[in-house]
Short mmCIF file of C-alpha atoms in Angstrom, two decimals:
data_model
loop_
_atom_site.label_atom_id
_atom_site.label_comp_id
_atom_site.label_asym_id
_atom_site.label_seq_id
_atom_site.Cartn_x
_atom_site.Cartn_y
_atom_site.Cartn_z
CA MET D 1 -25.07 6.31 -23.37
CA ASN D 2 -22.29 3.95 -24.44
CA THR D 3 -22.07 0.72 -22.49
CA LEU D 4 -18.95 -1.35 -22.00
CA HIS D 5 -19.00 -4.96 -20.83
CA TYR D 6 -16.46 -6.97 -18.87
CA ASN D 7 -15.52 -9.11 -21.87
CA ASP D 8 -14.79 -5.96 -23.89
CA LEU D 9 -11.91 -5.03 -21.57
CA PRO D 10 -8.25 -5.66 -22.42
CA GLY D 11 -6.18 -8.10 -20.41
CA PRO D 12 -3.37 -10.64 -20.48
CA GLU D 13 -3.66 -14.07 -22.00
CA ALA D 14 -5.35 -16.62 -19.75
CA ALA D 15 -3.88 -19.86 -21.08
CA TRP D 16 -4.16 -22.93 -18.84
CA PHE D 17 -7.11 -21.33 -17.02
CA GLY D 18 -4.90 -18.41 -16.01
CA LEU D 19 -2.75 -20.53 -13.67
CA PRO D 20 0.54 -19.09 -15.00
CA ASN D 21 -0.77 -15.63 -14.05
CA LEU D 22 -1.64 -16.87 -10.56
CA ARG D 23 1.84 -18.33 -10.15
CA ALA D 24 3.45 -15.07 -11.34
CA MET D 25 1.22 -13.11 -8.98
CA SER D 26 2.28 -15.19 -5.98
CA ARG D 27 5.94 -14.55 -6.84
CA ASP D 28 5.78 -10.82 -7.61
CA TYR D 29 2.30 -9.43 -7.06
CA LEU D 30 3.19 -5.75 -7.43
CA GLY D 31 5.48 -6.29 -10.41
CA LEU D 32 2.90 -8.30 -12.33
CA LEU D 33 0.11 -5.76 -11.77
CA ALA D 34 2.43 -2.91 -12.77
CA ARG D 35 3.12 -4.71 -16.05
CA HIS D 36 -0.58 -5.29 -16.62
CA GLN D 37 -1.28 -1.58 -16.16
CA ARG D 38 1.50 -0.57 -18.56
CA GLU D 39 0.30 -3.00 -21.22
CA HIS D 40 -3.48 -2.73 -20.88
CA GLY D 41 -4.42 0.56 -19.15
CA ASP D 42 -6.63 1.48 -16.18
CA LEU D 43 -9.13 -1.39 -16.55
CA VAL D 44 -7.56 -4.82 -16.84
CA ARG D 45 -9.52 -8.05 -17.20
CA LEU D 46 -8.04 -11.30 -15.97
CA ARG D 47 -9.53 -14.79 -15.74
CA ILE D 48 -8.07 -17.25 -13.22
CA GLY D 49 -9.93 -20.55 -13.18
CA ASN D 50 -13.59 -19.70 -12.68
CA GLU D 51 -12.76 -16.29 -11.25
CA ARG D 52 -13.59 -13.16 -13.23
CA THR D 53 -11.24 -10.43 -11.92
CA LEU D 54 -10.78 -6.75 -12.67
CA ASP D 55 -7.90 -4.44 -11.71
CA LEU D 56 -8.75 -0.74 -11.31
CA PHE D 57 -5.88 1.70 -11.71
CA HIS D 58 -7.73 5.03 -11.94
CA PRO D 59 -8.42 6.97 -8.70
CA GLU D 60 -11.84 8.23 -9.74
CA LEU D 61 -13.00 4.69 -10.54
CA VAL D 62 -11.57 3.48 -7.22
CA ARG D 63 -13.48 6.19 -5.37
CA ARG D 64 -16.73 5.47 -7.19
CA LEU D 65 -16.46 1.76 -6.50
CA LEU D 66 -15.52 1.97 -2.82
CA VAL D 67 -17.80 4.90 -1.94
CA GLU D 68 -20.76 5.01 -4.33
CA HIS D 69 -21.01 1.22 -4.70
CA ALA D 70 -20.03 0.31 -1.14
CA ASP D 71 -23.35 -1.50 -0.52
CA ASP D 72 -22.71 -3.68 -3.58
CA LEU D 73 -19.43 -5.03 -2.23
CA ILE D 74 -18.12 -7.60 0.20
CA ARG D 75 -14.51 -8.38 1.01
CA TRP D 76 -12.79 -11.13 -0.95
CA GLU D 77 -13.80 -14.37 0.75
CA ARG D 78 -10.40 -16.05 0.58
CA GLY D 79 -8.74 -13.05 2.16
CA THR D 80 -11.18 -12.95 5.05
CA GLU D 81 -10.79 -16.69 5.59
CA VAL D 82 -7.05 -16.28 5.96
CA PHE D 83 -7.31 -13.21 8.21
CA ALA D 84 -9.91 -14.93 10.39
CA GLU D 85 -7.31 -17.60 11.20
CA SER D 86 -5.42 -15.00 13.25
CA VAL D 87 -7.90 -12.23 14.14
CA GLY D 88 -11.13 -14.23 14.48
CA GLN D 89 -14.47 -12.72 13.60
CA SER D 90 -13.27 -9.16 14.17
CA VAL D 91 -14.44 -6.06 12.34
CA LEU D 92 -11.76 -6.70 9.69
CA VAL D 93 -13.51 -9.79 8.32
CA THR D 94 -17.20 -9.68 9.25
CA GLU D 95 -19.91 -8.62 6.81
CA GLY D 96 -23.52 -7.46 6.82
CA ALA D 97 -25.38 -6.74 10.05
CA THR D 98 -22.58 -8.17 12.21
CA TRP D 99 -20.02 -5.86 10.66
CA GLN D 100 -22.35 -2.85 10.90
CA ARG D 101 -22.94 -3.49 14.62
CA GLN D 102 -19.23 -4.00 15.35
CA ARG D 103 -18.20 -0.96 13.32
CA ARG D 104 -20.87 1.22 14.95
CA MET D 105 -19.71 0.21 18.42
CA LEU D 106 -15.96 0.37 17.80
CA MET D 107 -16.15 3.84 16.28
CA GLN D 108 -16.90 5.06 19.80
CA ALA D 109 -13.46 3.88 20.96
CA PHE D 110 -11.51 5.39 18.03
CA THR D 111 -12.81 8.95 17.77
CA PRO D 112 -10.06 11.61 17.60
CA ARG D 113 -10.95 12.69 21.14
CA LYS D 114 -10.64 9.17 22.55
CA VAL D 115 -7.42 8.55 20.63
CA ALA D 116 -5.93 11.77 22.01
CA GLY D 117 -6.21 10.24 25.48
CA TYR D 118 -3.64 7.61 24.47
CA ALA D 119 -0.89 10.15 23.62
CA ALA D 120 0.70 10.01 27.08
CA LEU D 121 0.88 6.20 26.95
CA MET D 122 2.44 6.38 23.49
CA ALA D 123 5.04 8.86 24.76
CA GLU D 124 5.81 6.62 27.74
CA ALA D 125 6.47 3.69 25.42
CA GLY D 126 8.72 5.79 23.19
CA GLU D 127 10.65 7.21 26.13
CA ALA D 128 11.23 3.79 27.67
CA GLY D 129 12.32 2.15 24.43
CA LEU D 130 14.58 4.93 23.18
CA ALA D 131 16.25 5.40 26.59
CA ARG D 132 17.61 1.86 26.27
CA LEU D 133 18.80 2.32 22.69
CA GLU D 134 22.54 2.29 22.08
CA PRO D 135 23.69 4.64 19.29
CA GLY D 136 25.52 3.26 16.29
CA ALA D 137 24.34 0.85 13.60
CA VAL D 138 20.76 0.04 14.59
CA ALA D 139 18.38 -2.57 13.17
CA MET D 140 15.44 -0.25 12.59
CA ASP D 141 12.90 -3.01 11.94
CA GLY D 142 13.57 -4.45 15.38
CA LEU D 143 13.48 -1.02 17.00
CA PHE D 144 10.14 0.03 15.54
CA SER D 145 8.58 -3.38 16.13
CA GLN D 146 9.50 -3.11 19.82
CA LEU D 147 8.30 0.48 20.14
CA THR D 148 4.95 -0.04 18.43
CA MET D 149 4.39 -3.35 20.22
CA ASP D 150 4.91 -1.54 23.54
CA VAL D 151 2.56 1.26 22.44
CA ILE D 152 -0.28 -1.11 21.60
CA SER D 153 0.28 -3.10 24.81
CA ARG D 154 0.13 0.03 26.96
CA THR D 155 -2.92 1.43 25.18
CA LEU D 156 -4.74 -1.93 25.28
CA PHE D 157 -3.77 -3.08 28.77
CA SER D 158 -2.22 -0.07 30.55
CA ARG D 159 1.10 -1.89 30.89
CA PRO D 160 4.13 -2.68 28.75
CA ILE D 161 4.32 -6.04 27.10
CA GLY D 162 7.53 -6.82 28.95
CA PRO D 163 9.95 -9.64 28.05
CA ASP D 164 7.59 -11.08 25.41
CA THR D 165 8.08 -8.10 23.06
CA ASP D 166 10.53 -9.67 20.63
CA GLN D 167 8.69 -12.99 20.46
CA ALA D 168 5.32 -11.30 19.96
CA ALA D 169 6.68 -9.03 17.21
CA ARG D 170 8.20 -12.01 15.38
CA ALA D 171 4.92 -13.92 15.74
CA VAL D 172 2.95 -11.09 14.11
CA GLN D 173 5.42 -10.85 11.21
CA ARG D 174 5.39 -14.62 10.78
CA LEU D 175 1.60 -14.66 10.53
CA SER D 176 1.75 -11.84 7.98
CA GLU D 177 4.19 -13.74 5.75
CA ILE D 178 2.32 -17.05 6.04
CA GLY D 179 -1.01 -15.30 5.48
CA LEU D 180 0.03 -13.89 2.11
CA ARG D 181 1.18 -17.31 0.92
CA GLU D 182 -2.08 -18.93 2.01
CA MET D 183 -4.14 -16.38 0.09
CA PHE D 184 -2.89 -17.94 -3.13
CA TRP D 185 -4.06 -21.39 -2.06
CA PRO D 186 -7.67 -22.37 -2.87
CA MET D 187 -8.28 -23.43 0.74
CA THR D 188 -6.57 -23.49 4.11
CA LEU D 189 -5.34 -26.96 4.99
CA PRO D 190 -5.48 -28.01 8.67
CA ASP D 191 -2.69 -26.51 10.76
CA TRP D 192 -1.76 -29.90 12.22
CA LEU D 193 -0.50 -31.16 8.87
CA PRO D 194 3.32 -31.45 8.56
CA LEU D 195 3.54 -28.81 5.82
CA PRO D 196 5.94 -25.84 5.38
CA GLY D 197 4.94 -22.98 7.67
CA LYS D 198 2.32 -24.89 9.66
CA ALA D 199 4.51 -25.39 12.76
CA ALA D 200 5.54 -21.71 12.72
CA LYS D 201 1.91 -20.65 12.36
CA ARG D 202 0.80 -22.86 15.27
CA GLN D 203 3.57 -21.49 17.46
CA ALA D 204 2.78 -17.86 16.58
CA LEU D 205 -0.95 -18.24 17.21
CA ARG D 206 -0.34 -20.10 20.48
CA LEU D 207 1.94 -17.32 21.71
CA LEU D 208 -0.41 -14.46 20.81
CA ASN D 209 -3.58 -16.23 21.98
CA GLY D 210 -1.96 -16.99 25.32
CA LEU D 211 -0.56 -13.50 25.76
CA LEU D 212 -3.82 -11.69 25.06
CA GLY D 213 -6.04 -14.26 26.73
CA GLU D 214 -4.07 -13.98 29.96
CA ARG D 215 -4.34 -10.19 30.08
CA ILE D 216 -8.06 -10.14 29.30
CA ALA D 217 -8.74 -12.83 31.91
CA GLU D 218 -6.78 -10.86 34.52
CA ARG D 219 -8.88 -7.76 33.84
CA ARG D 220 -12.18 -9.64 34.07
CA GLN D 221 -11.14 -11.37 37.30
CA ALA D 222 -9.96 -8.13 38.89
CA GLY D 223 -13.18 -6.36 37.92
CA GLU D 224 -11.23 -3.14 37.35
CA VAL D 225 -12.60 -0.26 35.31
CA ARG D 226 -9.85 1.43 33.32
CA SER D 227 -9.80 3.97 30.52
CA ASP D 228 -7.48 1.96 28.27
CA LEU D 229 -8.64 0.37 25.03
CA LEU D 230 -9.57 -2.93 26.68
CA GLY D 231 -11.62 -1.01 29.22
CA MET D 232 -13.43 0.77 26.41
CA LEU D 233 -14.11 -2.49 24.57
CA LEU D 234 -15.59 -4.01 27.72
CA ALA D 235 -17.74 -0.93 28.33
CA LEU D 236 -19.02 -0.47 24.77
CA ARG D 237 -22.78 -0.68 24.28
CA ASP D 238 -24.62 -0.67 20.98
CA GLU D 239 -26.49 2.61 20.62
CA GLU D 240 -29.22 0.75 18.72
CA GLY D 241 -29.93 -1.69 21.52
CA GLY D 242 -27.62 -4.53 20.55
CA GLY D 243 -25.97 -4.84 23.97
CA ALA D 244 -22.28 -5.31 24.71
CA LEU D 245 -19.59 -7.11 22.75
CA SER D 246 -19.45 -10.82 23.58
CA GLU D 247 -16.38 -12.27 25.29
CA GLN D 248 -15.21 -13.71 21.97
CA GLU D 249 -15.78 -10.39 20.19
CA VAL D 250 -13.71 -8.57 22.82
CA PHE D 251 -10.90 -11.08 22.36
CA ASP D 252 -11.06 -10.87 18.56
CA GLN D 253 -11.02 -7.07 18.52
CA CYS D 254 -8.07 -7.07 20.93
CA MET D 255 -6.24 -9.49 18.65
CA LEU D 256 -6.94 -7.31 15.62
CA SER D 257 -5.81 -4.15 17.44
CA PHE D 258 -2.71 -5.90 18.74
CA GLN D 259 -1.63 -7.18 15.32
CA ALA D 260 -2.77 -4.39 13.00
CA GLY D 261 -1.93 -1.60 15.46
CA HIS D 262 1.63 -2.85 15.73
CA GLU D 263 2.56 -4.14 12.28
CA THR D 264 1.28 -1.34 10.04
CA SER D 265 2.69 1.52 12.15
CA ALA D 266 6.06 -0.20 12.51
CA THR D 267 6.22 -0.73 8.75
CA ALA D 268 5.34 2.89 7.96
CA LEU D 269 7.93 4.22 10.43
CA LEU D 270 10.54 1.87 9.03
CA TRP D 271 10.27 3.31 5.52
CA TRP D 272 9.96 6.85 6.92
CA SER D 273 13.25 6.48 8.83
CA TRP D 274 15.05 5.27 5.70
CA LEU D 275 13.73 8.18 3.64
CA MET D 276 14.66 10.74 6.30
CA ALA D 277 18.16 9.28 6.61
CA HIS D 278 18.63 9.67 2.85
CA HIS D 279 17.15 13.19 2.77
CA PRO D 280 19.05 15.11 5.47
CA GLU D 281 17.55 18.43 4.43
CA ALA D 282 14.04 17.11 5.15
CA GLN D 283 15.28 15.67 8.44
CA ASP D 284 16.88 18.98 9.46
CA ARG D 285 13.70 20.89 8.67
CA ALA D 286 11.68 18.44 10.80
CA VAL D 287 14.12 18.80 13.71
CA GLU D 288 13.97 22.60 13.51
CA GLU D 289 10.17 22.45 13.54
CA ILE D 290 10.15 20.07 16.52
CA GLN D 291 12.59 22.21 18.50
CA ALA D 292 10.69 25.42 17.80
CA HIS D 293 7.29 23.98 18.67
CA LEU D 294 8.05 21.62 21.56
CA GLN D 295 11.07 23.29 23.17
CA GLY D 296 12.40 19.93 24.31
CA ARG D 297 9.21 18.55 25.88
CA ALA D 298 7.45 15.30 24.99
CA PRO D 299 4.89 15.44 22.15
CA GLY D 300 1.17 15.18 22.82
CA ALA D 301 -2.07 14.99 20.89
CA ASP D 302 -2.43 18.79 20.82
CA ASP D 303 0.87 19.15 19.00
CA GLN D 304 -0.21 17.56 15.73
CA ALA D 305 -1.29 20.85 14.16
CA GLY D 306 1.99 22.49 15.18
CA LEU D 307 4.14 19.96 13.32
CA PRO D 308 2.93 20.18 9.71
CA TRP D 309 6.28 19.34 8.08
CA LEU D 310 6.84 16.26 10.21
CA THR D 311 3.30 15.11 9.41
CA ALA D 312 3.95 15.72 5.71
CA THR D 313 7.08 13.53 5.84
CA LEU D 314 5.07 10.70 7.35
CA LYS D 315 2.33 11.04 4.74
CA GLU D 316 4.83 11.13 1.90
CA ALA D 317 6.54 8.02 3.26
CA MET D 318 3.17 6.22 3.28
CA ARG D 319 2.57 7.40 -0.28
CA LEU D 320 5.81 5.89 -1.52
CA TYR D 321 5.66 2.81 0.70
CA PRO D 322 2.07 2.17 1.80
CA PRO D 323 2.07 -0.48 4.56
CA ALA D 324 -0.98 -2.10 2.93
CA ALA D 325 0.41 -1.85 -0.59
CA ALA D 326 -2.06 -4.28 -2.14
CA LEU D 327 -4.73 -6.85 -1.28
CA MET D 328 -7.62 -4.38 -1.26
CA THR D 329 -9.92 -6.85 -2.99
CA ARG D 330 -13.71 -6.75 -3.19
CA ARG D 331 -16.41 -9.06 -4.55
CA LEU D 332 -19.52 -7.70 -6.27
CA LYS D 333 -22.70 -8.99 -4.64
CA ARG D 334 -24.79 -8.00 -7.64
CA GLU D 335 -24.41 -6.62 -11.15
CA ILE D 336 -23.50 -2.95 -11.25
CA GLY D 337 -22.94 -0.22 -13.80
CA LEU D 338 -19.71 1.63 -13.00
CA LYS D 339 -19.61 5.07 -14.57
CA LEU D 340 -16.27 5.65 -16.28
CA HIS D 341 -14.44 8.97 -16.46
CA ASP D 342 -15.10 9.19 -20.22
CA GLY D 343 -18.90 9.03 -19.72
CA ARG D 344 -19.40 5.37 -20.63
CA VAL D 345 -20.81 2.81 -18.20
CA LEU D 346 -19.00 -0.43 -17.49
CA GLN D 347 -21.42 -3.29 -16.75
CA LEU D 348 -19.85 -5.67 -14.28
CA PRO D 349 -21.58 -8.99 -13.53
CA ALA D 350 -22.26 -10.23 -10.02
CA ARG D 351 -19.34 -12.01 -8.31
CA THR D 352 -16.70 -10.11 -10.25
CA MET D 353 -13.61 -9.74 -8.06
CA VAL D 354 -12.11 -6.25 -8.15
CA ARG D 355 -8.53 -5.53 -7.06
CA ILE D 356 -7.20 -2.13 -5.97
CA THR D 357 -3.47 -1.55 -5.51
CA PRO D 358 -2.43 1.55 -3.52
CA TRP D 359 1.24 0.98 -4.45
CA LEU D 360 0.47 1.74 -8.09
CA LEU D 361 -2.12 4.48 -7.52
CA GLN D 362 0.25 6.35 -5.24
CA ARG D 363 3.17 6.23 -7.69
CA ASP D 364 1.29 7.00 -10.91
CA PRO D 365 2.91 10.03 -12.62
CA ARG D 366 -0.49 11.24 -13.83
CA TRP D 367 -1.61 11.97 -10.25
CA TRP D 368 1.81 12.71 -8.74
CA PRO D 369 3.68 15.09 -11.06
CA ASN D 370 7.21 16.38 -10.44
CA GLY D 371 8.75 13.01 -9.75
CA PRO D 372 6.25 10.44 -8.49
CA GLU D 373 9.02 8.22 -7.11
CA GLN D 374 10.80 11.09 -5.38
CA PHE D 375 10.45 11.88 -1.67
CA ARG D 376 8.79 15.32 -1.67
CA PRO D 377 6.86 15.99 1.58
CA GLU D 378 5.84 19.43 0.33
CA ARG D 379 3.09 17.65 -1.64
CA PHE D 380 1.21 17.40 1.67
CA MET D 381 1.82 20.91 2.96
CA ALA D 382 -0.94 23.51 3.01
CA GLY D 383 -1.01 25.49 -0.22
CA ALA D 384 0.90 22.87 -2.20
CA ALA D 385 0.99 23.63 -5.92
CA ASP D 386 -0.32 20.16 -6.82
CA GLU D 387 -3.48 19.10 -5.02
CA VAL D 388 -3.80 15.46 -3.98
CA VAL D 389 -6.21 13.80 -6.40
CA ARG D 390 -9.17 12.11 -4.71
CA GLY D 391 -8.71 8.36 -4.66
CA ALA D 392 -4.99 8.54 -5.53
CA TYR D 393 -3.84 8.48 -1.88
CA ILE D 394 -5.45 5.73 0.18
CA PRO D 395 -2.95 4.36 2.75
CA PHE D 396 -5.84 3.74 5.16
CA GLY D 397 -8.36 2.62 2.55
CA LEU D 398 -11.47 4.43 1.37
CA GLY D 399 -15.22 4.30 1.90
CA PRO D 400 -17.15 2.74 4.80
CA ARG D 401 -14.35 0.24 5.49
CA VAL D 402 -11.67 2.91 5.88
CA CYS D 403 -9.30 1.92 8.70
CA LEU D 404 -10.84 2.53 12.12
CA GLY D 405 -7.41 3.09 13.61
CA GLN D 406 -6.16 5.78 11.24
CA HIS D 407 -6.23 8.55 13.89
CA PHE D 408 -4.49 6.22 16.34
CA ALA D 409 -1.83 5.31 13.78
CA MET D 410 -1.08 8.91 12.77
CA LEU D 411 -0.76 10.04 16.40
CA GLU D 412 1.41 7.04 17.28
CA MET D 413 3.73 7.58 14.32
CA GLN D 414 4.04 11.28 15.03
CA VAL D 415 4.84 10.76 18.72
CA LEU D 416 7.50 8.12 18.04
CA ALA D 417 9.00 10.03 15.10
CA VAL D 418 9.34 13.18 17.23
CA GLN D 419 10.97 11.30 20.08
CA LEU D 420 13.44 9.60 17.75
CA LEU D 421 14.47 12.87 16.09
CA GLN D 422 14.77 14.62 19.46
CA ARG D 423 17.44 12.10 20.47
CA PHE D 424 19.20 10.93 17.32
CA ARG D 425 20.35 11.94 13.88
CA LEU D 426 19.53 9.33 11.23
CA ALA D 427 22.06 8.53 8.52
CA PRO D 428 22.67 5.73 6.01
CA ILE D 429 25.35 3.12 6.67
CA GLY D 430 27.97 3.37 3.95
CA GLY D 431 28.03 0.53 1.50
CA GLU D 432 24.65 -0.93 2.42
CA PRO D 433 22.29 -1.26 -0.58
CA ALA D 434 18.87 0.34 -0.75
CA PRO D 435 16.22 -1.91 0.79
CA VAL D 436 14.08 -3.96 -1.58
CA PRO D 437 10.33 -3.88 -0.81
CA ARG D 438 8.95 -7.32 0.00
CA LEU D 439 5.21 -7.86 0.12
CA ALA D 440 3.73 -9.95 2.92
CA VAL D 441 0.41 -8.61 4.16
CA THR D 442 2.40 -5.43 4.81
CA LEU D 443 5.26 -4.06 2.70
CA ARG D 444 8.58 -4.48 4.51
CA PRO D 445 12.24 -4.25 3.43
CA ALA D 446 13.57 -7.67 2.50
CA GLY D 447 16.29 -8.63 4.96
CA GLY D 448 15.54 -5.75 7.32
CA LEU D 449 16.96 -2.24 7.50
CA ARG D 450 19.88 -0.74 9.39
CA LEU D 451 20.69 2.95 9.90
CA GLN D 452 23.41 4.86 11.71
CA LEU D 453 21.99 6.69 14.76
CA THR D 454 24.10 9.46 16.30
CA PRO D 455 23.09 11.26 19.54
CA ARG D 456 22.08 14.88 19.08
#
């Protein structure tokens, strides 16, 4: 059996300890990694300071790493340090026994059956938000941020977020932008320092901590038992005898749900709306499907199977513009032998940092024939000519750390997409350029996105 070692792999020059590469990465992460793949292939070695890093660009290798070698991995420490600044010691950042306990408990609150119970609350949020919407040129980023923020507030606390919606949405986006910048720093400097972004970060965290803390405190003081997500978090018990979540764990999981449940869905719907506006034939087919299946009524959890084309448009939008386009980074706890698709084994030393980039996997022409950069929802319809290659489509991640909220997100996006198309026709605004993707923690259009909405 042929063996390949890390130092045998191709990669860019690492002059000056690789610092020029780090600087280029912080400026254009996706562009730099795309160039590395073009120049060096599916396995790219890169040294930055003392870090030994590896980029994987082949779906089978991604699947083997994240699934078969899951026990050999931890999340990138710098990334978890930055995320912990805003979401505490939630399931997103914990490791080992703590993560296993949290994951085991939280899975009870995010089963498809439990998520289906939130459909009515999602529809209420969509109805309320869209009823206030004036047709014409609409800032879609603001619209979807408000809608998804209201959805997560209602599902967490059984009530709309109210007048704090805009401020809370801006706070989440601010933390996302600041978080990406901080990931390229070797350490997080104290927030009280008079540095760029520190005042904005303090303000955003103060707003969100106060907002969530107040609602959780109200629930505990009232002693109410409700079936919303907060009620489930308070009622969760470890099936293996570990007891309930602590007060801090409940707060941290609420903060994670509030931020991740809002930002990623809003981002996905934002790109979906732009694609549908620019592909009227796909939009018309979705509207016909919605009208035939729902007959004018509000969508529910049981309607997902009856709206295959709409679901395919959402999946294709997440293929082209995955909300988490990058930053899937793992650290090897021990040396491993990664079996390559050509039969060789790649020996990777302990502490190697491995990066996976959904943006590139999901646009690679080898796995997405017939126009990988084209919007073609039929790729995700039953009986499609080209099957989706395992590991080439990972908008929610892969392996044991796959996103807990993926069923929630898909139902939320479907409900809001249906309600929007029931009321409005989406069209581009003449003369406005195509949006440029801008990577924060999520992938959003630089400068926002406006569309023309006409009542149906």
